Amino acid sequence: QVQLEESGGGSVQAGGSLRLSCAASGRTFDFYSMGWFRQVPGKEREFVAAIFGGFVNTRYADSVKGRFTISRDNAQDTVYLQMNSLKPEDTAVYYCAASRFFAIQNQTRNAYWGRGIQVTVSS
C-alpha cells in the first residue's frame, strides 16, 4: 500500500513563496518518477513538475519554469515543490503523484495520488 501526503499549502500574496512537501510511505523503493499536478474548478488537472530516472532528471510546465523547483530527499522519501514568484494564476489544488513505470509527466496510468492541498495566491 502506498500513501502520498501533501503539506505546506496555504495562502500567500503575489510574488511570495511556498514550499509543498509530499511524504511517501509504503512500498516506495521502486518508484520511477514523482511529480506535482494542479487543478482548478472546472478545468482538467494539469502537469506542473516531475522528477524521474533515478530522481536526477526534472521537467516543468512552461508556465512555472524558472519559478518552481522540484526536488527529492531520498532518505526521507519526500518530494518538494519550491514555488517562488507566485502569481494569482497559480491558485489551485496541488496533487502529488508517483509512478512505478512511467515518467509521470507523460503517463499517469496506474499512478498513485495524494489527496491534494490548496494553494491560494492573492493579488
GROMACS .gro file of N, CA and C in nm, residues 10 37-41 46 48 88-95 117-121:
model
   63
   10GLY      N    1  -0.132   2.677   0.145
   10GLY     CA    2  -0.185   2.789   0.220
   10GLY      C    3  -0.209   2.908   0.130
   37PHE      N    4   0.093   1.795  -0.984
   37PHE     CA    5  -0.009   1.841  -1.076
   37PHE      C    6  -0.096   1.941  -1.001
   38ARG      N    7  -0.176   2.016  -1.076
   38ARG     CA    8  -0.268   2.109  -1.011
   38ARG      C    9  -0.399   2.115  -1.088
   39GLN      N   10  -0.502   2.156  -1.016
   39GLN     CA   11  -0.634   2.162  -1.077
   39GLN      C   12  -0.715   2.276  -1.016
   40VAL      N   13  -0.784   2.347  -1.104
   40VAL     CA   14  -0.878   2.449  -1.059
   40VAL      C   15  -1.018   2.403  -1.097
   41PRO      N   16  -1.118   2.448  -1.025
   41PRO     CA   17  -1.255   2.403  -1.054
   41PRO      C   18  -1.294   2.428  -1.200
   46GLU      N   19  -0.365   1.957  -1.446
   46GLU     CA   20  -0.253   1.985  -1.537
   46GLU      C   21  -0.120   1.954  -1.469
   48VAL      N   22   0.258   1.999  -1.353
   48VAL     CA   23   0.336   2.112  -1.303
   48VAL      C   24   0.486   2.081  -1.310
   88PRO      N   25  -0.132   3.496  -0.909
   88PRO     CA   26  -0.270   3.454  -0.882
   88PRO      C   27  -0.313   3.333  -0.966
   89GLU      N   28  -0.261   3.321  -1.087
   89GLU     CA   29  -0.298   3.207  -1.172
   89GLU      C   30  -0.237   3.075  -1.126
   90ASP      N   31  -0.151   3.079  -1.024
   90ASP     CA   32  -0.101   2.956  -0.964
   90ASP      C   33  -0.199   2.899  -0.862
   91THR      N   34  -0.302   2.974  -0.832
   91THR     CA   35  -0.403   2.927  -0.737
   91THR      C   36  -0.469   2.799  -0.788
   92ALA      N   37  -0.465   2.695  -0.706
   92ALA     CA   38  -0.518   2.564  -0.746
   92ALA      C   39  -0.506   2.468  -0.629
   93VAL      N   40  -0.565   2.351  -0.646
   93VAL     CA   41  -0.535   2.238  -0.559
   93VAL      C   42  -0.418   2.163  -0.621
   94TYR      N   43  -0.315   2.144  -0.544
   94TYR     CA   44  -0.193   2.078  -0.592
   94TYR      C   45  -0.192   1.933  -0.545
   95TYR      N   46  -0.163   1.842  -0.638
   95TYR     CA   47  -0.161   1.700  -0.609
   95TYR      C   48  -0.021   1.642  -0.632
  117ILE      N   49  -0.376   1.956  -0.195
  117ILE     CA   50  -0.365   2.063  -0.097
  117ILE      C   51  -0.386   2.197  -0.168
  118GLN      N   52  -0.456   2.286  -0.100
  118GLN     CA   53  -0.493   2.413  -0.161
  118GLN      C   54  -0.378   2.513  -0.153
  119VAL      N   55  -0.353   2.580  -0.264
  119VAL     CA   56  -0.262   2.694  -0.270
  119VAL      C   57  -0.342   2.811  -0.326
  120THR      N   58  -0.343   2.921  -0.253
  120THR     CA   59  -0.417   3.039  -0.295
  120THR      C   60  -0.322   3.158  -0.300
  121VAL      N   61  -0.316   3.223  -0.414
  121VAL     CA   62  -0.229   3.339  -0.433
  121VAL      C   63  -0.317   3.460  -0.461
   0.00000   0.00000   0.00000
